């Protein structure tokens, strides 16, 4: 059993943890980035232009450039939503996440591979992170600050942050297949989003191209619903059942940010562990990386001042910037994902040019669009008409 000491131990090496480790290391802090070896989480892999710009993502990590989306209703009616003058980047999470971890290491963070077990306390009250490596050797590392970026079922959140054991989640499952070649039904520059209760009673099913590979998946919060069976059925119906399956993955995805991200002492959450995945869409990479950056800034303020109140800045700044977006998306999911009747009307509403333009502008730039109040008013009344069934589906 070995003991070392760091300013910060970051538990979890996904986009959030790697970003937090990189930013803290660049501030001159001694950082240990602990990540367990294994498969990446199920994820469509979409990253908006703002992420690419804000976090200097190089072109070689972008394996596909999406020019639009096709939304499909329960009655198999489709709506095409082209992106005007831009694109959404797609990444392979195994390659993307490792690149982020390596960037953190290049910034000065030390990497370790192992399974997190617990946080203990020294006689002086300092946090001691206990983890076990593949050879079952236990390691103990002292830390002035612990950043928990260990996913939606975060053990750190559960045991060290009030309310961290009450994270509502959608369970996601996807299959990575070899991209079909010469199939006219398949478009490698388009994401397909399918709203159908047979395939997902309360979320959606997707086909997201990644160049030579494609993610086909679905999600649901309903216990007992067969995600694997739904994907099998969809692949058969879509003519994708004969494509080579490269791997299968499943994991929970949080539905809303936790009310607290820190323990008021020396533990701070980031990414999925803090619940920063957008409702309705399930998008998490941008919010995870932003959460990691804000955790690093709050952590640096805490380390510099010794004032644990500084840890609360991470959540405060995140919710100030994106709380309204999350509220709007949460309401959308609550009203429109209830059943196939509402989903049918939701897809029809997506035909509206105002809806499409404002949707893409908000997604690409990660903020609500305020410049066109008349369009917002029009959308509000159209939305209300569809919700009340006054518009024909």
mmCIF file of C-alpha atoms in Angstrom:
data_model
loop_
_atom_site.group_PDB
_atom_site.id
_atom_site.type_symbol
_atom_site.label_atom_id
_atom_site.label_comp_id
_atom_site.label_asym_id
_atom_site.label_seq_id
_atom_site.Cartn_x
_atom_site.Cartn_y
_atom_site.Cartn_z
ATOM 1 C CA UNK A 1 0.000 0.000 0.000
ATOM 2 C CA UNK A 2 1.481 3.329 -1.080
ATOM 3 C CA UNK A 3 0.739 6.858 0.085
ATOM 4 C CA UNK A 4 1.300 10.053 -1.897
ATOM 5 C CA UNK A 5 -0.004 13.583 -1.618
ATOM 6 C CA UNK A 6 -1.562 15.855 -4.240
ATOM 7 C CA UNK A 7 -3.351 19.146 -4.319
ATOM 8 C CA UNK A 8 -6.186 17.465 -6.234
ATOM 9 C CA UNK A 9 -7.271 13.919 -6.992
ATOM 10 C CA UNK A 10 -9.722 13.746 -9.885
ATOM 11 C CA UNK A 11 -11.709 10.506 -9.887
ATOM 12 C CA UNK A 12 -12.947 9.699 -13.391
ATOM 13 C CA UNK A 13 -11.191 10.295 -16.700
ATOM 14 C CA UNK A 14 -14.095 11.113 -19.005
ATOM 15 C CA UNK A 15 -14.476 14.549 -20.648
ATOM 16 C CA UNK A 16 -15.337 16.254 -17.353
ATOM 17 C CA UNK A 17 -12.595 14.732 -15.224
ATOM 18 C CA UNK A 18 -9.929 15.102 -17.917
ATOM 19 C CA UNK A 19 -10.881 18.754 -18.453
ATOM 20 C CA UNK A 20 -10.796 19.502 -14.729
ATOM 21 C CA UNK A 21 -7.399 17.794 -14.395
ATOM 22 C CA UNK A 22 -5.967 19.692 -17.348
ATOM 23 C CA UNK A 23 -7.099 23.114 -16.115
ATOM 24 C CA UNK A 24 -5.846 22.526 -12.575
ATOM 25 C CA UNK A 25 -2.506 21.211 -13.799
ATOM 26 C CA UNK A 26 -2.066 24.300 -15.981
ATOM 27 C CA UNK A 27 -2.519 26.380 -12.823
ATOM 28 C CA UNK A 28 0.520 24.616 -11.378
ATOM 29 C CA UNK A 29 -1.422 22.306 -9.066
ATOM 30 C CA UNK A 30 -0.260 18.745 -8.423
ATOM 31 C CA UNK A 31 -3.029 16.577 -9.865
ATOM 32 C CA UNK A 32 -3.682 12.841 -9.951
ATOM 33 C CA UNK A 33 -6.181 11.768 -12.622
ATOM 34 C CA UNK A 34 -7.590 8.392 -11.627
ATOM 35 C CA UNK A 35 -9.454 6.455 -14.283
ATOM 36 C CA UNK A 36 -10.487 2.848 -14.451
ATOM 37 C CA UNK A 37 -9.736 0.937 -17.619
ATOM 38 C CA UNK A 38 -12.729 -0.266 -19.602
ATOM 39 C CA UNK A 39 -15.274 0.529 -22.235
ATOM 40 C CA UNK A 40 -16.501 4.056 -22.952
ATOM 41 C CA UNK A 41 -20.073 4.956 -21.983
ATOM 42 C CA UNK A 42 -22.860 4.700 -24.580
ATOM 43 C CA UNK A 43 -22.976 8.066 -26.270
ATOM 44 C CA UNK A 44 -24.032 9.453 -29.624
ATOM 45 C CA UNK A 45 -20.747 11.352 -29.714
ATOM 46 C CA UNK A 46 -22.102 14.708 -30.917
ATOM 47 C CA UNK A 47 -20.120 17.847 -30.121
ATOM 48 C CA UNK A 48 -21.381 21.323 -31.120
ATOM 49 C CA UNK A 49 -19.234 24.030 -32.714
ATOM 50 C CA UNK A 50 -18.987 25.903 -29.426
ATOM 51 C CA UNK A 51 -17.255 22.916 -27.796
ATOM 52 C CA UNK A 52 -14.865 22.532 -30.717
ATOM 53 C CA UNK A 53 -14.057 26.241 -30.495
ATOM 54 C CA UNK A 54 -13.915 26.663 -26.703
ATOM 55 C CA UNK A 55 -11.822 23.556 -26.049
ATOM 56 C CA UNK A 56 -9.575 23.604 -29.135
ATOM 57 C CA UNK A 57 -10.578 20.183 -30.473
ATOM 58 C CA UNK A 58 -8.366 19.260 -33.455
ATOM 59 C CA UNK A 59 -9.853 18.206 -36.788
ATOM 60 C CA UNK A 60 -8.439 14.673 -36.664
ATOM 61 C CA UNK A 61 -10.788 13.801 -33.773
ATOM 62 C CA UNK A 62 -13.868 14.717 -35.831
ATOM 63 C CA UNK A 63 -14.826 11.465 -37.547
ATOM 64 C CA UNK A 64 -17.996 12.836 -39.188
ATOM 65 C CA UNK A 65 -19.584 16.209 -39.886
ATOM 66 C CA UNK A 66 -23.344 16.184 -39.535
ATOM 67 C CA UNK A 67 -25.259 18.526 -41.854
ATOM 68 C CA UNK A 68 -28.721 17.953 -40.400
ATOM 69 C CA UNK A 69 -31.124 15.680 -38.548
ATOM 70 C CA UNK A 70 -34.127 13.602 -39.513
ATOM 71 C CA UNK A 71 -36.868 13.372 -36.882
ATOM 72 C CA UNK A 72 -39.235 10.389 -37.241
ATOM 73 C CA UNK A 73 -42.668 10.176 -35.615
ATOM 74 C CA UNK A 74 -44.524 7.129 -34.226
ATOM 75 C CA UNK A 75 -46.500 7.003 -37.505
ATOM 76 C CA UNK A 76 -43.225 6.951 -39.434
ATOM 77 C CA UNK A 77 -43.619 10.511 -40.654
ATOM 78 C CA UNK A 78 -40.244 12.195 -41.007
ATOM 79 C CA UNK A 79 -39.072 15.795 -40.779
ATOM 80 C CA UNK A 80 -35.702 16.888 -42.118
ATOM 81 C CA UNK A 81 -33.929 19.634 -40.173
ATOM 82 C CA UNK A 82 -30.913 20.858 -42.181
ATOM 83 C CA UNK A 83 -28.187 22.932 -40.537
ATOM 84 C CA UNK A 84 -27.774 26.234 -42.324
ATOM 85 C CA UNK A 85 -24.101 27.163 -42.676
ATOM 86 C CA UNK A 86 -22.573 24.880 -40.085
ATOM 87 C CA UNK A 87 -22.150 21.320 -38.857
ATOM 88 C CA UNK A 88 -22.167 19.177 -35.738
ATOM 89 C CA UNK A 89 -18.988 17.211 -35.124
ATOM 90 C CA UNK A 90 -19.077 13.520 -34.228
ATOM 91 C CA UNK A 91 -16.382 11.809 -32.169
ATOM 92 C CA UNK A 92 -15.601 8.252 -31.116
ATOM 93 C CA UNK A 93 -15.630 8.367 -27.330
ATOM 94 C CA UNK A 94 -12.825 5.858 -26.815
ATOM 95 C CA UNK A 95 -10.456 7.914 -28.989
ATOM 96 C CA UNK A 96 -11.779 11.307 -27.867
ATOM 97 C CA UNK A 97 -11.646 10.592 -24.129
ATOM 98 C CA UNK A 98 -8.120 9.173 -24.304
ATOM 99 C CA UNK A 99 -6.953 12.255 -26.205
ATOM 100 C CA UNK A 100 -8.387 14.472 -23.453
ATOM 101 C CA UNK A 101 -6.629 12.406 -20.771
ATOM 102 C CA UNK A 102 -3.354 12.673 -22.652
ATOM 103 C CA UNK A 103 -3.803 16.439 -22.958
ATOM 104 C CA UNK A 104 -4.249 16.589 -19.182
ATOM 105 C CA UNK A 105 -1.053 14.570 -18.752
ATOM 106 C CA UNK A 106 0.798 16.902 -21.134
ATOM 107 C CA UNK A 107 -0.355 19.797 -18.931
ATOM 108 C CA UNK A 108 1.270 18.117 -15.916
ATOM 109 C CA UNK A 109 -1.396 15.847 -14.437
ATOM 110 C CA UNK A 110 -0.246 12.410 -13.297
ATOM 111 C CA UNK A 111 -2.323 9.505 -14.566
ATOM 112 C CA UNK A 112 -3.275 6.383 -12.641
ATOM 113 C CA UNK A 113 -5.441 3.440 -13.624
ATOM 114 C CA UNK A 114 -7.508 1.807 -10.923
ATOM 115 C CA UNK A 115 -10.882 1.346 -9.277
ATOM 116 C CA UNK A 116 -11.955 3.976 -6.749
ATOM 117 C CA UNK A 117 -12.995 2.474 -3.403
ATOM 118 C CA UNK A 118 -13.480 5.201 -0.818
ATOM 119 C CA UNK A 119 -12.454 8.468 0.794
ATOM 120 C CA UNK A 120 -11.019 8.132 4.278
ATOM 121 C CA UNK A 121 -9.630 10.748 6.680
ATOM 122 C CA UNK A 122 -6.161 11.122 8.157
ATOM 123 C CA UNK A 123 -5.705 12.080 11.783
ATOM 124 C CA UNK A 124 -5.536 15.723 10.687
ATOM 125 C CA UNK A 125 -8.802 15.386 8.738
ATOM 126 C CA UNK A 126 -7.216 15.431 5.263
ATOM 127 C CA UNK A 127 -9.017 13.406 2.584
ATOM 128 C CA UNK A 128 -7.348 10.126 1.626
ATOM 129 C CA UNK A 129 -8.536 8.552 -1.635
ATOM 130 C CA UNK A 130 -8.288 4.770 -1.639
ATOM 131 C CA UNK A 131 -8.161 2.960 -4.968
ATOM 132 C CA UNK A 132 -7.168 -0.491 -6.140
ATOM 133 C CA UNK A 133 -5.186 -1.344 -9.253
ATOM 134 C CA UNK A 134 -5.668 -4.338 -11.543
ATOM 135 C CA UNK A 135 -3.193 -6.406 -9.526
ATOM 136 C CA UNK A 136 -5.391 -5.804 -6.425
ATOM 137 C CA UNK A 137 -2.801 -3.573 -4.791
ATOM 138 C CA UNK A 138 -4.456 -0.881 -2.672
ATOM 139 C CA UNK A 139 -3.184 2.689 -2.947
ATOM 140 C CA UNK A 140 -3.865 5.611 -0.605
ATOM 141 C CA UNK A 141 -3.347 9.187 -1.789
ATOM 142 C CA UNK A 142 -3.854 12.342 0.259
ATOM 143 C CA UNK A 143 -5.672 15.222 -1.404
ATOM 144 C CA UNK A 144 -6.549 18.753 -0.408
ATOM 145 C CA UNK A 145 -9.428 18.504 -2.896
ATOM 146 C CA UNK A 146 -11.246 15.539 -4.459
ATOM 147 C CA UNK A 147 -13.120 16.097 -7.733
ATOM 148 C CA UNK A 148 -15.717 13.382 -8.300
ATOM 149 C CA UNK A 149 -16.204 12.916 -12.040
ATOM 150 C CA UNK A 150 -17.118 9.254 -11.713
ATOM 151 C CA UNK A 151 -20.372 9.159 -13.665
ATOM 152 C CA UNK A 152 -24.116 9.124 -13.159
ATOM 153 C CA UNK A 153 -23.977 6.513 -10.414
ATOM 154 C CA UNK A 154 -21.162 8.374 -8.688
ATOM 155 C CA UNK A 155 -19.958 6.635 -5.546
ATOM 156 C CA UNK A 156 -18.419 9.920 -4.427
ATOM 157 C CA UNK A 157 -21.733 11.769 -4.825
ATOM 158 C CA UNK A 158 -23.619 8.988 -3.066
ATOM 159 C CA UNK A 159 -21.398 8.883 0.010
ATOM 160 C CA UNK A 160 -20.056 12.417 0.335
ATOM 161 C CA UNK A 161 -22.532 14.972 -1.099
ATOM 162 C CA UNK A 162 -25.986 15.567 0.347
ATOM 163 C CA UNK A 163 -28.650 14.358 -2.100
ATOM 164 C CA UNK A 164 -26.077 12.622 -4.275
ATOM 165 C CA UNK A 165 -27.826 9.282 -3.827
ATOM 166 C CA UNK A 166 -31.053 10.551 -5.414
ATOM 167 C CA UNK A 167 -30.018 11.040 -9.026
ATOM 168 C CA UNK A 168 -32.897 10.356 -11.481
ATOM 169 C CA UNK A 169 -31.603 8.642 -14.609
ATOM 170 C CA UNK A 170 -32.453 7.404 -18.069
ATOM 171 C CA UNK A 171 -30.775 4.121 -18.943
ATOM 172 C CA UNK A 172 -29.112 4.167 -22.353
ATOM 173 C CA UNK A 173 -27.937 1.295 -24.521
ATOM 174 C CA UNK A 174 -26.314 1.374 -27.937
ATOM 175 C CA UNK A 175 -24.594 -0.866 -30.438
ATOM 176 C CA UNK A 176 -21.654 0.314 -32.498
ATOM 177 C CA UNK A 177 -21.874 -1.152 -35.991
ATOM 178 C CA UNK A 178 -19.732 -1.043 -39.105
ATOM 179 C CA UNK A 179 -21.207 1.740 -41.231
ATOM 180 C CA UNK A 180 -23.175 0.366 -44.202
ATOM 181 C CA UNK A 181 -21.620 1.021 -47.603
ATOM 182 C CA UNK A 182 -23.757 1.627 -50.693
ATOM 183 C CA UNK A 183 -27.069 1.650 -48.795
ATOM 184 C CA UNK A 184 -29.261 4.452 -50.178
ATOM 185 C CA UNK A 185 -31.304 4.496 -46.950
ATOM 186 C CA UNK A 186 -28.256 5.498 -44.916
ATOM 187 C CA UNK A 187 -26.867 9.045 -44.872
ATOM 188 C CA UNK A 188 -23.498 9.484 -43.153
ATOM 189 C CA UNK A 189 -24.014 13.238 -42.806
ATOM 190 C CA UNK A 190 -27.370 13.009 -40.997
ATOM 191 C CA UNK A 191 -28.421 12.034 -37.484
ATOM 192 C CA UNK A 192 -31.730 10.179 -37.200
ATOM 193 C CA UNK A 193 -33.856 10.630 -34.064
ATOM 194 C CA UNK A 194 -36.867 8.314 -33.755
ATOM 195 C CA UNK A 195 -39.753 9.022 -31.385
ATOM 196 C CA UNK A 196 -41.726 5.797 -31.037
ATOM 197 C CA UNK A 197 -43.141 4.218 -27.882
ATOM 198 C CA UNK A 198 -42.310 0.705 -29.078
ATOM 199 C CA UNK A 199 -38.629 1.604 -29.208
ATOM 200 C CA UNK A 200 -38.558 3.967 -26.232
ATOM 201 C CA UNK A 201 -41.626 4.702 -24.091
ATOM 202 C CA UNK A 202 -40.208 7.924 -22.617
ATOM 203 C CA UNK A 203 -37.073 8.964 -24.531
ATOM 204 C CA UNK A 204 -35.929 8.355 -28.118
ATOM 205 C CA UNK A 205 -33.991 6.043 -30.421
ATOM 206 C CA UNK A 206 -31.069 7.236 -32.519
ATOM 207 C CA UNK A 207 -28.773 6.529 -35.450
ATOM 208 C CA UNK A 208 -25.620 8.666 -35.223
ATOM 209 C CA UNK A 209 -22.917 8.254 -37.912
ATOM 210 C CA UNK A 210 -19.253 8.209 -36.884
ATOM 211 C CA UNK A 211 -17.553 7.794 -40.215
ATOM 212 C CA UNK A 212 -16.612 4.106 -40.523
ATOM 213 C CA UNK A 213 -18.743 3.316 -37.471
ATOM 214 C CA UNK A 214 -22.308 4.158 -36.436
ATOM 215 C CA UNK A 215 -24.027 4.335 -33.048
ATOM 216 C CA UNK A 216 -27.541 2.850 -32.882
ATOM 217 C CA UNK A 217 -29.178 3.170 -29.494
ATOM 218 C CA UNK A 218 -32.135 3.950 -27.325
ATOM 219 C CA UNK A 219 -32.927 5.029 -23.775
ATOM 220 C CA UNK A 220 -35.651 4.752 -21.163
ATOM 221 C CA UNK A 221 -36.231 5.397 -17.476
ATOM 222 C CA UNK A 222 -38.881 2.662 -17.353
ATOM 223 C CA UNK A 223 -37.738 -0.332 -15.354
ATOM 224 C CA UNK A 224 -38.182 -3.627 -17.163
ATOM 225 C CA UNK A 225 -38.176 -2.123 -20.645
ATOM 226 C CA UNK A 226 -35.813 -4.104 -22.877
ATOM 227 C CA UNK A 227 -33.367 -1.638 -24.402
ATOM 228 C CA UNK A 228 -31.427 -4.394 -26.143
ATOM 229 C CA UNK A 229 -34.649 -5.839 -27.550
ATOM 230 C CA UNK A 230 -35.724 -2.410 -28.817
ATOM 231 C CA UNK A 231 -32.413 -1.871 -30.614
ATOM 232 C CA UNK A 232 -32.609 -5.373 -32.109
ATOM 233 C CA UNK A 233 -36.103 -4.675 -33.416
ATOM 234 C CA UNK A 234 -35.142 -1.277 -34.786
ATOM 235 C CA UNK A 235 -32.074 -2.604 -36.579
ATOM 236 C CA UNK A 236 -34.197 -5.292 -38.208
ATOM 237 C CA UNK A 237 -36.876 -2.810 -39.291
ATOM 238 C CA UNK A 238 -34.258 -0.339 -40.593
ATOM 239 C CA UNK A 239 -32.361 -3.006 -42.519
ATOM 240 C CA UNK A 240 -29.288 -2.614 -40.315
ATOM 241 C CA UNK A 241 -29.428 -6.037 -38.679
ATOM 242 C CA UNK A 242 -26.871 -7.563 -41.063
ATOM 243 C CA UNK A 243 -24.220 -4.886 -40.370
ATOM 244 C CA UNK A 244 -21.265 -6.057 -38.277
ATOM 245 C CA UNK A 245 -21.663 -5.264 -34.565
ATOM 246 C CA UNK A 246 -18.389 -3.983 -33.149
ATOM 247 C CA UNK A 247 -19.399 -3.569 -29.502
ATOM 248 C CA UNK A 248 -22.368 -3.096 -27.177
ATOM 249 C CA UNK A 249 -22.540 -0.659 -24.250
ATOM 250 C CA UNK A 250 -25.039 0.463 -21.654
ATOM 251 C CA UNK A 251 -25.049 2.984 -18.801
ATOM 252 C CA UNK A 252 -27.310 5.392 -16.879
ATOM 253 C CA UNK A 253 -27.590 9.026 -17.991
ATOM 254 C CA UNK A 254 -28.675 11.626 -15.387
ATOM 255 C CA UNK A 255 -31.812 13.660 -15.992
ATOM 256 C CA UNK A 256 -31.150 16.862 -14.029
ATOM 257 C CA UNK A 257 -28.393 18.648 -12.095
ATOM 258 C CA UNK A 258 -28.079 17.838 -8.411
ATOM 259 C CA UNK A 259 -28.998 20.577 -5.953
ATOM 260 C CA UNK A 260 -25.529 20.374 -4.370
ATOM 261 C CA UNK A 261 -22.200 19.663 -6.033
ATOM 262 C CA UNK A 262 -19.903 19.842 -3.003
ATOM 263 C CA UNK A 263 -19.690 18.634 0.593
ATOM 264 C CA UNK A 264 -18.834 22.056 2.015
ATOM 265 C CA UNK A 265 -15.360 20.844 2.860
ATOM 266 C CA UNK A 266 -13.115 19.314 0.178
ATOM 267 C CA UNK A 267 -15.200 17.274 -2.295
ATOM 268 C CA UNK A 268 -16.629 18.678 -5.548
ATOM 269 C CA UNK A 269 -18.631 16.928 -8.278
ATOM 270 C CA UNK A 270 -18.390 17.443 -12.036
ATOM 271 C CA UNK A 271 -19.979 16.090 -15.218
ATOM 272 C CA UNK A 272 -22.463 13.225 -15.002
ATOM 273 C CA UNK A 273 -21.731 12.918 -11.285
ATOM 274 C CA UNK A 274 -23.240 16.398 -10.874
ATOM 275 C CA UNK A 275 -26.111 15.576 -13.248
ATOM 276 C CA UNK A 276 -25.176 17.965 -16.053
ATOM 277 C CA UNK A 277 -26.780 16.177 -18.992
ATOM 278 C CA UNK A 278 -29.357 18.111 -20.998
ATOM 279 C CA UNK A 279 -32.936 16.862 -20.514
ATOM 280 C CA UNK A 280 -34.863 15.804 -23.635
ATOM 281 C CA UNK A 281 -31.716 15.436 -25.772
ATOM 282 C CA UNK A 282 -29.418 13.539 -23.396
ATOM 283 C CA UNK A 283 -26.513 15.649 -24.654
ATOM 284 C CA UNK A 284 -23.669 15.664 -22.175
ATOM 285 C CA UNK A 285 -20.182 16.127 -23.650
ATOM 286 C CA UNK A 286 -20.235 19.922 -23.861
ATOM 287 C CA UNK A 287 -21.843 20.280 -20.435
ATOM 288 C CA UNK A 288 -19.422 17.742 -18.950
ATOM 289 C CA UNK A 289 -16.394 19.651 -20.212
ATOM 290 C CA UNK A 290 -17.815 22.974 -19.069
ATOM 291 C CA UNK A 291 -18.584 21.406 -15.689
ATOM 292 C CA UNK A 292 -14.993 20.172 -15.467
ATOM 293 C CA UNK A 293 -13.664 23.628 -16.301
ATOM 294 C CA UNK A 294 -15.902 25.296 -13.714
ATOM 295 C CA UNK A 295 -14.937 22.669 -11.113
ATOM 296 C CA UNK A 296 -11.297 23.480 -11.801
ATOM 297 C CA UNK A 297 -11.888 27.223 -11.381
ATOM 298 C CA UNK A 298 -13.848 26.718 -8.164
ATOM 299 C CA UNK A 299 -11.226 24.250 -6.965
ATOM 300 C CA UNK A 300 -8.405 26.696 -7.664
ATOM 301 C CA UNK A 301 -10.256 29.404 -5.729
ATOM 302 C CA UNK A 302 -10.672 26.980 -2.817
ATOM 303 C CA UNK A 303 -7.022 25.887 -2.862
ATOM 304 C CA UNK A 304 -5.817 29.490 -3.006
ATOM 305 C CA UNK A 305 -8.057 30.783 -0.225
ATOM 306 C CA UNK A 306 -8.807 27.757 1.937
ATOM 307 C CA UNK A 307 -12.455 28.858 1.969
ATOM 308 C CA UNK A 308 -14.724 25.874 1.236
ATOM 309 C CA UNK A 309 -17.521 28.246 0.175
ATOM 310 C CA UNK A 310 -15.593 28.725 -3.076
ATOM 311 C CA UNK A 311 -16.543 25.176 -4.090
ATOM 312 C CA UNK A 312 -20.131 26.330 -4.553
ATOM 313 C CA UNK A 313 -19.057 28.601 -7.399
ATOM 314 C CA UNK A 314 -18.991 25.686 -9.861
ATOM 315 C CA UNK A 315 -22.723 25.024 -9.633
ATOM 316 C CA UNK A 316 -23.597 28.705 -9.260
ATOM 317 C CA UNK A 317 -21.844 29.688 -12.481
ATOM 318 C CA UNK A 318 -23.111 26.651 -14.411
ATOM 319 C CA UNK A 319 -26.749 27.228 -13.501
ATOM 320 C CA UNK A 320 -26.480 30.962 -14.197
ATOM 321 C CA UNK A 321 -25.305 30.182 -17.727
ATOM 322 C CA UNK A 322 -27.459 27.134 -18.510
ATOM 323 C CA UNK A 323 -30.153 26.728 -15.862
ATOM 324 C CA UNK A 324 -32.870 28.225 -18.109
ATOM 325 C CA UNK A 325 -31.884 25.953 -20.999
ATOM 326 C CA UNK A 326 -32.132 22.900 -18.744
ATOM 327 C CA UNK A 327 -35.515 24.049 -17.425
ATOM 328 C CA UNK A 328 -36.904 24.535 -20.948
ATOM 329 C CA UNK A 329 -35.601 21.137 -22.089
ATOM 330 C CA UNK A 330 -36.983 19.501 -18.960
ATOM 331 C CA UNK A 331 -40.428 20.920 -19.629
ATOM 332 C CA UNK A 332 -40.184 19.782 -23.244
ATOM 333 C CA UNK A 333 -39.376 16.244 -22.192
ATOM 334 C CA UNK A 334 -42.148 16.242 -19.593
ATOM 335 C CA UNK A 335 -44.865 17.382 -22.006
ATOM 336 C CA UNK A 336 -43.807 15.919 -25.347
ATOM 337 C CA UNK A 337 -42.364 12.497 -24.429
ATOM 338 C CA UNK A 338 -45.408 11.286 -22.514
ATOM 339 C CA UNK A 339 -46.933 9.083 -25.204
ATOM 340 C CA UNK A 340 -47.124 8.583 -28.967
ATOM 341 C CA UNK A 341 -49.991 11.071 -29.292
ATOM 342 C CA UNK A 342 -47.830 13.922 -27.973
ATOM 343 C CA UNK A 343 -44.726 12.653 -29.788
ATOM 344 C CA UNK A 344 -46.601 12.717 -33.104
ATOM 345 C CA UNK A 345 -47.488 16.357 -32.544
ATOM 346 C CA UNK A 346 -43.986 17.204 -31.425
ATOM 347 C CA UNK A 347 -42.500 15.854 -34.668
ATOM 348 C CA UNK A 348 -45.020 17.812 -36.722
ATOM 349 C CA UNK A 349 -44.085 20.972 -34.841
ATOM 350 C CA UNK A 350 -40.463 20.384 -35.887
ATOM 351 C CA UNK A 351 -41.484 21.104 -39.493
ATOM 352 C CA UNK A 352 -41.820 24.785 -38.633
ATOM 353 C CA UNK A 353 -38.862 26.817 -40.043
ATOM 354 C CA UNK A 354 -38.824 29.065 -36.950
ATOM 355 C CA UNK A 355 -38.583 26.027 -34.681
ATOM 356 C CA UNK A 356 -35.760 24.560 -36.747
ATOM 357 C CA UNK A 357 -33.743 27.766 -36.916
ATOM 358 C CA UNK A 358 -34.020 28.574 -33.229
ATOM 359 C CA UNK A 359 -33.351 24.942 -32.261
ATOM 360 C CA UNK A 360 -30.105 24.788 -34.226
ATOM 361 C CA UNK A 361 -28.967 28.241 -33.104
ATOM 362 C CA UNK A 362 -29.523 27.308 -29.462
ATOM 363 C CA UNK A 363 -27.811 23.929 -29.859
ATOM 364 C CA UNK A 364 -24.798 25.169 -31.800
ATOM 365 C CA UNK A 365 -24.127 28.118 -29.483
ATOM 366 C CA UNK A 366 -25.383 26.590 -26.208
ATOM 367 C CA UNK A 367 -27.669 29.444 -25.233
ATOM 368 C CA UNK A 368 -31.273 30.481 -25.663
ATOM 369 C CA UNK A 369 -31.793 32.722 -28.668
ATOM 370 C CA UNK A 370 -33.078 36.142 -27.588
ATOM 371 C CA UNK A 371 -32.776 38.133 -30.795
ATOM 372 C CA UNK A 372 -36.127 37.198 -32.335
ATOM 373 C CA UNK A 373 -38.992 37.774 -29.882
ATOM 374 C CA UNK A 374 -41.666 37.569 -32.606
ATOM 375 C CA UNK A 375 -40.471 34.113 -33.609
ATOM 376 C CA UNK A 376 -40.589 33.009 -29.964
ATOM 377 C CA UNK A 377 -44.172 34.227 -29.633
ATOM 378 C CA UNK A 378 -45.179 32.391 -32.823
ATOM 379 C CA UNK A 379 -43.549 29.200 -31.582
ATOM 380 C CA UNK A 380 -45.244 29.514 -28.192
ATOM 381 C CA UNK A 381 -48.718 29.592 -29.725
ATOM 382 C CA UNK A 382 -47.925 26.848 -32.237
ATOM 383 C CA UNK A 383 -46.514 24.740 -29.407
ATOM 384 C CA UNK A 384 -49.659 25.333 -27.343
ATOM 385 C CA UNK A 385 -51.921 24.397 -30.264
ATOM 386 C CA UNK A 386 -50.095 21.112 -30.797
ATOM 387 C CA UNK A 387 -50.049 20.316 -27.096
ATOM 388 C CA UNK A 388 -53.803 20.872 -26.803
ATOM 389 C CA UNK A 389 -54.505 18.912 -29.959
ATOM 390 C CA UNK A 390 -55.827 21.946 -31.812
ATOM 391 C CA UNK A 391 -53.377 21.418 -34.648
ATOM 392 C CA UNK A 392 -53.825 18.417 -36.918
ATOM 393 C CA UNK A 393 -51.074 15.789 -36.479
#
